[in-house]
PDB file of C-alpha atoms in Angstrom:
ATOM      1  CA  LYS A1436       0.000   0.000   0.000  1.00 69.00           C
ATOM      2  CA  ALA A1437       1.537   3.302  -1.059  1.00 83.00           C
ATOM      3  CA  GLY A1438       2.138   5.888   1.631  1.00 93.00           C
ATOM      4  CA  VAL A1439       1.367   9.581   1.634  1.00 97.00           C
ATOM      5  CA  THR A1440       3.091  11.286  -1.279  1.00 97.00           C
ATOM      6  CA  GLN A1441       4.053  14.939  -1.254  1.00 97.00           C
ATOM      7  CA  THR A1442       5.445  16.851  -4.208  1.00 97.00           C
ATOM      8  CA  PRO A1443       7.715  18.587  -4.787  1.00 97.00           C
ATOM      9  CA  ARG A1444      10.268  17.584  -2.170  1.00 96.00           C
ATOM     10  CA  TYR A1445      12.125  20.897  -2.296  1.00 97.00           C
ATOM     11  CA  LEU A1446      11.148  24.360  -3.476  1.00 97.00           C
ATOM     12  CA  ILE A1447      13.005  27.645  -3.628  1.00 98.00           C
ATOM     13  CA  LYS A1448      10.959  30.786  -4.170  1.00 98.00           C
ATOM     14  CA  THR A1449      11.453  34.516  -3.756  1.00 98.00           C
ATOM     15  CA  ARG A1450       9.408  36.895  -1.679  1.00 98.00           C
ATOM     16  CA  GLY A1451       6.104  37.883  -3.238  1.00 98.00           C
ATOM     17  CA  GLN A1452       5.737  34.745  -5.334  1.00 98.00           C
ATOM     18  CA  GLN A1453       3.118  32.120  -4.771  1.00 98.00           C
ATOM     19  CA  VAL A1454       3.519  28.368  -4.421  1.00 98.00           C
ATOM     20  CA  THR A1455       1.343  25.263  -4.665  1.00 98.00           C
ATOM     21  CA  LEU A1456       2.143  22.058  -2.828  1.00 98.00           C
ATOM     22  CA  SER A1457       0.533  18.711  -3.523  1.00 98.00           C
ATOM     23  CA  CYS A1458      -0.393  15.783  -1.291  1.00 98.00           C
ATOM     24  CA  SER A1459      -1.740  12.375  -2.296  1.00 98.00           C
ATOM     25  CA  PRO A1460      -3.131  10.491   0.708  1.00 97.00           C
ATOM     26  CA  ILE A1461      -3.141   6.762   1.311  1.00 96.00           C
ATOM     27  CA  SER A1462      -5.805   5.079  -0.783  1.00 95.00           C
ATOM     28  CA  GLY A1463      -9.119   5.084   1.070  1.00 93.00           C
ATOM     29  CA  HIS A1464      -8.176   7.907   3.421  1.00 95.00           C
ATOM     30  CA  ARG A1465     -10.615  10.797   3.212  1.00 94.00           C
ATOM     31  CA  SER A1466      -9.079  13.207   5.718  1.00 95.00           C
ATOM     32  CA  VAL A1467      -6.029  15.253   4.773  1.00 96.00           C
ATOM     33  CA  SER A1468      -4.463  17.761   7.130  1.00 96.00           C
ATOM     34  CA  TRP A1469      -1.564  20.153   6.595  1.00 98.00           C
ATOM     35  CA  TYR A1470       1.093  21.267   9.052  1.00 97.00           C
ATOM     36  CA  GLN A1471       3.921  23.781   9.037  1.00 97.00           C
ATOM     37  CA  GLN A1472       7.110  22.820  10.850  1.00 96.00           C
ATOM     38  CA  THR A1473       9.787  25.368  11.760  1.00 95.00           C
ATOM     39  CA  PRO A1474      12.661  25.201  14.266  1.00 91.00           C
ATOM     40  CA  GLY A1475      11.180  28.084  16.254  1.00 88.00           C
ATOM     41  CA  GLN A1476       7.468  27.222  16.324  1.00 91.00           C
ATOM     42  CA  GLY A1477       7.549  23.459  15.911  1.00 92.00           C
ATOM     43  CA  LEU A1478       4.612  21.744  14.215  1.00 95.00           C
ATOM     44  CA  GLN A1479       1.548  23.903  13.721  1.00 95.00           C
ATOM     45  CA  PHE A1480      -1.801  22.914  12.255  1.00 95.00           C
ATOM     46  CA  LEU A1481      -2.804  24.719   9.062  1.00 97.00           C
ATOM     47  CA  PHE A1482      -6.081  23.099   8.003  1.00 95.00           C
ATOM     48  CA  GLU A1483      -7.910  19.839   7.485  1.00 95.00           C
ATOM     49  CA  TYR A1484      -9.985  18.691   4.532  1.00 96.00           C
ATOM     50  CA  PHE A1485     -12.554  15.930   4.484  1.00 94.00           C
ATOM     51  CA  SER A1486     -14.639  14.963   1.464  1.00 93.00           C
ATOM     52  CA  GLU A1487     -13.575  18.090  -0.459  1.00 94.00           C
ATOM     53  CA  THR A1488     -14.611  20.422   2.387  1.00 95.00           C
ATOM     54  CA  GLN A1489     -12.392  22.344   4.757  1.00 95.00           C
ATOM     55  CA  ARG A1490     -13.427  20.988   8.115  1.00 92.00           C
ATOM     56  CA  ASN A1491     -10.991  22.803  10.399  1.00 91.00           C
ATOM     57  CA  LYS A1492      -8.533  25.659  10.154  1.00 94.00           C
ATOM     58  CA  GLY A1493      -5.602  26.792  12.253  1.00 93.00           C
ATOM     59  CA  ASN A1494      -4.422  30.304  13.040  1.00 93.00           C
ATOM     60  CA  PHE A1495      -2.702  31.241   9.821  1.00 96.00           C
ATOM     61  CA  PRO A1496      -3.314  34.264   7.586  1.00 96.00           C
ATOM     62  CA  GLY A1497      -5.551  34.060   4.551  1.00 96.00           C
ATOM     63  CA  ARG A1498      -2.483  33.795   2.296  1.00 97.00           C
ATOM     64  CA  PHE A1499      -2.539  30.110   3.198  1.00 98.00           C
ATOM     65  CA  SER A1500      -5.297  28.210   1.470  1.00 97.00           C
ATOM     66  CA  GLY A1501      -6.014  24.722   0.329  1.00 97.00           C
ATOM     67  CA  ARG A1502      -8.425  22.454  -1.410  1.00 97.00           C
ATOM     68  CA  GLN A1503      -9.243  18.803  -1.779  1.00 97.00           C
ATOM     69  CA  PHE A1504     -10.317  16.991  -4.894  1.00 97.00           C
ATOM     70  CA  SER A1505     -12.843  14.194  -5.304  1.00 95.00           C
ATOM     71  CA  ASN A1506     -10.046  11.581  -5.224  1.00 94.00           C
ATOM     72  CA  SER A1507      -8.958  12.994  -1.828  1.00 95.00           C
ATOM     73  CA  ARG A1508      -5.751  14.486  -3.200  1.00 97.00           C
ATOM     74  CA  SER A1509      -5.103  17.878  -1.678  1.00 98.00           C
ATOM     75  CA  GLU A1510      -3.218  20.987  -2.588  1.00 98.00           C
ATOM     76  CA  MET A1511      -2.138  23.872  -0.454  1.00 98.00           C
ATOM     77  CA  ASN A1512      -1.331  27.309  -1.800  1.00 98.00           C
ATOM     78  CA  VAL A1513       0.625  30.130  -0.255  1.00 98.00           C
ATOM     79  CA  SER A1514       0.359  33.499  -1.946  1.00 95.00           C
ATOM     80  CA  THR A1515       2.617  36.536  -1.568  1.00 97.00           C
ATOM     81  CA  LEU A1516       5.391  34.555   0.066  1.00 98.00           C
ATOM     82  CA  GLU A1517       7.276  36.021   3.003  1.00 98.00           C
ATOM     83  CA  LEU A1518      10.680  35.042   4.375  1.00 97.00           C
ATOM     84  CA  GLY A1519       8.954  33.635   7.457  1.00 96.00           C
ATOM     85  CA  ASP A1520       7.086  31.100   5.311  1.00 98.00           C
ATOM     86  CA  SER A1521      10.293  29.100   4.934  1.00 98.00           C
ATOM     87  CA  ALA A1522       9.476  25.779   6.554  1.00 97.00           C
ATOM     88  CA  LEU A1523       8.868  22.089   6.114  1.00 96.00           C
ATOM     89  CA  TYR A1524       5.249  21.616   5.056  1.00 97.00           C
ATOM     90  CA  LEU A1525       3.809  18.261   5.997  1.00 97.00           C
ATOM     91  CA  CYS A1526       0.563  16.659   5.087  1.00 97.00           C
ATOM     92  CA  ALA A1527      -1.029  13.782   6.916  1.00 96.00           C
ATOM     93  CA  SER A1528      -3.890  11.502   6.010  1.00 96.00           C
ATOM     94  CA  SER A1529      -6.251   9.329   8.008  1.00 94.00           C
ATOM     95  CA  LEU A1530      -9.429   7.413   7.344  1.00 92.00           C
ATOM     96  CA  GLU A1531     -11.961   9.785   8.853  1.00 85.00           C
ATOM     97  CA  GLY A1532      -9.853  12.298  10.769  1.00 78.00           C
ATOM     98  CA  PHE A1533     -11.048  11.452  14.270  1.00 78.00           C
ATOM     99  CA  ASN A1534      -9.526   8.759  16.425  1.00 78.00           C
ATOM    100  CA  GLU A1535      -7.117   7.052  14.076  1.00 86.00           C
ATOM    101  CA  LYS A1536      -3.402   7.168  13.472  1.00 91.00           C
ATOM    102  CA  LEU A1537      -2.072   9.943  11.292  1.00 94.00           C
ATOM    103  CA  PHE A1538       0.139   8.975   8.359  1.00 96.00           C
ATOM    104  CA  PHE A1539       2.546  11.674   7.263  1.00 96.00           C
ATOM    105  CA  GLY A1540       4.273  12.324   3.983  1.00 97.00           C
ATOM    106  CA  SER A1541       7.963  13.226   3.796  1.00 95.00           C
ATOM    107  CA  GLY A1542       7.127  16.899   3.408  1.00 96.00           C
ATOM    108  CA  THR A1543       7.982  19.751   1.099  1.00 97.00           C
ATOM    109  CA  GLN A1544      10.913  21.901   2.202  1.00 97.00           C
ATOM    110  CA  LEU A1545      10.128  25.457   1.133  1.00 98.00           C
ATOM    111  CA  SER A1546      12.832  28.106   1.158  1.00 98.00           C
ATOM    112  CA  VAL A1547      11.831  31.721   0.543  1.00 98.00           C
ATOM    113  CA  LEU A1548      14.695  34.025  -0.456  1.00 97.00           C
TER     114      LEU A1548
ATOM    115  CA  LYS B 127      -5.475  26.878  25.409  1.00 88.00           C
ATOM    116  CA  GLN B 128      -3.804  23.475  25.185  1.00 92.00           C
ATOM    117  CA  GLU B 129      -0.044  23.438  25.668  1.00 94.00           C
ATOM    118  CA  VAL B 130       2.125  20.360  25.224  1.00 97.00           C
ATOM    119  CA  THR B 131       5.579  20.135  26.781  1.00 96.00           C
ATOM    120  CA  GLN B 132       8.237  17.487  26.325  1.00 97.00           C
ATOM    121  CA  ILE B 133      11.121  16.998  28.685  1.00 92.00           C
ATOM    122  CA  PRO B 134      14.000  16.535  28.172  1.00 92.00           C
ATOM    123  CA  ALA B 135      14.608  18.397  24.905  1.00 94.00           C
ATOM    124  CA  ALA B 136      17.573  16.156  24.144  1.00 96.00           C
ATOM    125  CA  LEU B 137      18.860  12.870  25.502  1.00 95.00           C
ATOM    126  CA  SER B 138      21.969  10.836  24.814  1.00 97.00           C
ATOM    127  CA  VAL B 139      22.214   7.264  26.127  1.00 96.00           C
ATOM    128  CA  PRO B 140      24.430   4.218  25.541  1.00 97.00           C
ATOM    129  CA  GLU B 141      23.002   1.334  23.570  1.00 97.00           C
ATOM    130  CA  GLY B 142      20.982  -1.148  25.601  1.00 97.00           C
ATOM    131  CA  GLU B 143      19.581   1.296  28.125  1.00 97.00           C
ATOM    132  CA  ASN B 144      15.893   1.478  28.948  1.00 97.00           C
ATOM    133  CA  LEU B 145      14.635   5.035  28.743  1.00 95.00           C
ATOM    134  CA  VAL B 146      11.570   7.147  29.399  1.00 96.00           C
ATOM    135  CA  LEU B 147      10.416  10.174  27.440  1.00 97.00           C
ATOM    136  CA  ASN B 148       7.911  12.521  29.016  1.00 97.00           C
ATOM    137  CA  CYS B 149       5.002  14.505  27.624  1.00 98.00           C
ATOM    138  CA  SER B 150       2.718  16.783  29.612  1.00 98.00           C
ATOM    139  CA  PHE B 151      -0.383  18.674  28.525  1.00 97.00           C
ATOM    140  CA  THR B 152      -2.475  21.339  30.210  1.00 96.00           C
ATOM    141  CA  ASP B 153      -6.040  20.445  29.131  1.00 93.00           C
ATOM    142  CA  SER B 154      -7.263  16.949  29.974  1.00 92.00           C
ATOM    143  CA  ALA B 155     -10.178  17.167  27.511  1.00 92.00           C
ATOM    144  CA  ILE B 156      -8.483  15.167  24.775  1.00 93.00           C
ATOM    145  CA  TYR B 157      -9.673  12.508  22.345  1.00 92.00           C
ATOM    146  CA  ASN B 158      -6.357  10.744  22.051  1.00 94.00           C
ATOM    147  CA  LEU B 159      -2.602  11.096  22.301  1.00 96.00           C
ATOM    148  CA  GLN B 160      -0.124   9.911  19.699  1.00 97.00           C
ATOM    149  CA  TRP B 161       3.596   9.391  19.878  1.00 98.00           C
ATOM    150  CA  PHE B 162       5.559   9.968  16.697  1.00 98.00           C
ATOM    151  CA  ARG B 163       9.117   9.534  15.581  1.00 98.00           C
ATOM    152  CA  GLN B 164      10.765  11.909  13.120  1.00 97.00           C
ATOM    153  CA  ASP B 165      14.065  11.326  11.365  1.00 94.00           C
ATOM    154  CA  PRO B 166      16.012  14.385  10.145  1.00 89.00           C
ATOM    155  CA  GLY B 167      14.348  16.107   7.198  1.00 83.00           C
ATOM    156  CA  LYS B 168      11.602  13.514   7.041  1.00 86.00           C
ATOM    157  CA  GLY B 169       7.956  13.222   7.922  1.00 90.00           C
ATOM    158  CA  LEU B 170       6.556  11.753  11.108  1.00 95.00           C
ATOM    159  CA  THR B 171       5.852   8.085  11.750  1.00 96.00           C
ATOM    160  CA  SER B 172       3.094   7.249  14.201  1.00 95.00           C
ATOM    161  CA  LEU B 173       4.374   4.865  16.866  1.00 97.00           C
ATOM    162  CA  LEU B 174       1.490   4.503  19.287  1.00 97.00           C
ATOM    163  CA  LEU B 175      -2.017   5.895  19.601  1.00 96.00           C
ATOM    164  CA  ILE B 176      -3.705   5.947  22.994  1.00 96.00           C
ATOM    165  CA  GLN B 177      -7.427   6.679  23.089  1.00 93.00           C
ATOM    166  CA  SER B 178      -8.632   8.905  25.921  1.00 92.00           C
ATOM    167  CA  SER B 179     -10.310   5.914  27.587  1.00 93.00           C
ATOM    168  CA  GLN B 180      -7.125   3.820  27.553  1.00 94.00           C
ATOM    169  CA  ARG B 181      -4.240   3.784  29.995  1.00 95.00           C
ATOM    170  CA  GLU B 182      -1.476   2.355  27.827  1.00 96.00           C
ATOM    171  CA  GLN B 183      -0.480   0.878  24.495  1.00 95.00           C
ATOM    172  CA  THR B 184       2.398  -1.404  23.600  1.00 97.00           C
ATOM    173  CA  SER B 185       4.206  -2.159  20.370  1.00 96.00           C
ATOM    174  CA  GLY B 186       7.353  -4.254  20.460  1.00 97.00           C
ATOM    175  CA  ARG B 187       9.934  -2.494  22.615  1.00 98.00           C
ATOM    176  CA  LEU B 188       7.713   0.566  23.010  1.00 98.00           C
ATOM    177  CA  ASN B 189       5.160   1.197  25.722  1.00 98.00           C
ATOM    178  CA  ALA B 190       3.191   4.407  26.113  1.00 97.00           C
ATOM    179  CA  SER B 191       1.049   5.319  29.092  1.00 97.00           C
ATOM    180  CA  LEU B 192      -1.574   8.009  29.514  1.00 97.00           C
ATOM    181  CA  ASP B 193      -2.789   9.669  32.705  1.00 96.00           C
ATOM    182  CA  LYS B 194      -5.390  12.218  31.653  1.00 94.00           C
ATOM    183  CA  SER B 195      -6.117  13.446  35.169  1.00 93.00           C
ATOM    184  CA  SER B 196      -2.519  14.550  35.688  1.00 95.00           C
ATOM    185  CA  GLY B 197      -1.979  15.577  32.057  1.00 96.00           C
ATOM    186  CA  ARG B 198       0.933  13.233  31.493  1.00 97.00           C
ATOM    187  CA  SER B 199       2.087  10.578  29.081  1.00 98.00           C
ATOM    188  CA  THR B 200       5.318   8.616  29.001  1.00 97.00           C
ATOM    189  CA  LEU B 201       6.971   6.678  26.209  1.00 97.00           C
ATOM    190  CA  TYR B 202       9.115   3.820  27.471  1.00 98.00           C
ATOM    191  CA  ILE B 203      11.748   2.397  25.101  1.00 98.00           C
ATOM    192  CA  ALA B 204      13.289  -0.888  26.182  1.00 98.00           C
ATOM    193  CA  ALA B 205      16.799  -1.993  25.251  1.00 98.00           C
ATOM    194  CA  SER B 206      17.543   1.062  23.125  1.00 97.00           C
ATOM    195  CA  GLN B 207      19.404   0.661  19.833  1.00 97.00           C
ATOM    196  CA  PRO B 208      21.301   3.127  17.601  1.00 97.00           C
ATOM    197  CA  GLY B 209      18.437   2.856  15.110  1.00 97.00           C
ATOM    198  CA  ASP B 210      16.159   4.440  17.719  1.00 97.00           C
ATOM    199  CA  SER B 211      18.031   7.729  17.309  1.00 98.00           C
ATOM    200  CA  ALA B 212      15.461  10.278  16.152  1.00 98.00           C
ATOM    201  CA  THR B 213      13.231  13.045  17.476  1.00 97.00           C
ATOM    202  CA  TYR B 214      10.179  11.808  19.351  1.00 98.00           C
ATOM    203  CA  LEU B 215       7.065  13.979  19.425  1.00 98.00           C
ATOM    204  CA  CYS B 216       3.841  13.596  21.277  1.00 97.00           C
ATOM    205  CA  ALA B 217       0.596  15.130  20.070  1.00 97.00           C
ATOM    206  CA  VAL B 218      -2.791  15.468  21.755  1.00 96.00           C
ATOM    207  CA  LYS B 219      -6.048  15.582  19.834  1.00 93.00           C
ATOM    208  CA  GLY B 220      -8.456  18.230  21.013  1.00 88.00           C
ATOM    209  CA  THR B 221     -11.805  19.181  19.549  1.00 83.00           C
ATOM    210  CA  TYR B 222     -10.579  19.594  16.026  1.00 83.00           C
ATOM    211  CA  LYS B 223      -6.814  19.497  15.798  1.00 88.00           C
ATOM    212  CA  TYR B 224      -3.638  17.976  17.102  1.00 92.00           C
ATOM    213  CA  ILE B 225      -1.314  20.037  19.275  1.00 94.00           C
ATOM    214  CA  PHE B 226       2.276  18.872  19.086  1.00 96.00           C
ATOM    215  CA  GLY B 227       5.033  19.048  21.633  1.00 96.00           C
ATOM    216  CA  THR B 228       8.439  20.345  20.614  1.00 92.00           C
ATOM    217  CA  GLY B 229       9.972  16.898  20.813  1.00 96.00           C
ATOM    218  CA  THR B 230      12.803  15.042  22.498  1.00 97.00           C
ATOM    219  CA  ARG B 231      15.891  14.522  20.365  1.00 97.00           C
ATOM    220  CA  LEU B 232      17.254  11.073  21.227  1.00 98.00           C
ATOM    221  CA  LYS B 233      20.712   9.793  20.397  1.00 98.00           C
ATOM    222  CA  VAL B 234      21.602   6.190  21.189  1.00 98.00           C
ATOM    223  CA  LEU B 235      25.344   5.603  21.187  1.00 97.00           C
ATOM    224  CA  ALA B 236      26.776   2.310  19.898  1.00 95.00           C
TER     225      ALA B 236
END
């Protein structure tokens, strides 16, 4: 069974640009959540999607957005990039998003110059 | 507001030692607690999931306990090996999201 796949693995962007990250969950998993990991703030919840609907959202500015497609694949978009957006972006999938284990992808390392 | 703390931040032990990693949280209203392992530059791997109604879970050399009333969980690793070297994070599930601790960076020396 394939794991959670995130693409691309690395990204380098400049301030003001926008970026789209992709996440393919484990087959059959309907919940996809996104996290930002930085050395200073640790792992922080961005948002969760379930059946193409955003179910929950963390405390991030509106520049961070996402969506989920009918096959449960998810994308997250960051517009008007800032230096502080440099981080490892992780997505995780689970069956229903309640009381099950989370399965993480390897992440996308975003560097904003 | 839920806060999750992990102590110690870093730990270095010789191979073969039994060790305990600690996780504390401030709000006992949780659905579950998960322990994860993260290797450098990689994603997280779920090790153990403890439901709020459970007291402990075991998998191989790993045992995790949960005491909701005191806001504590421990991860016990028996007979540590160099391959156990990684960062270990705990996360508690609240109403709608997981709150993660900052992790314990473990190094097991051969």
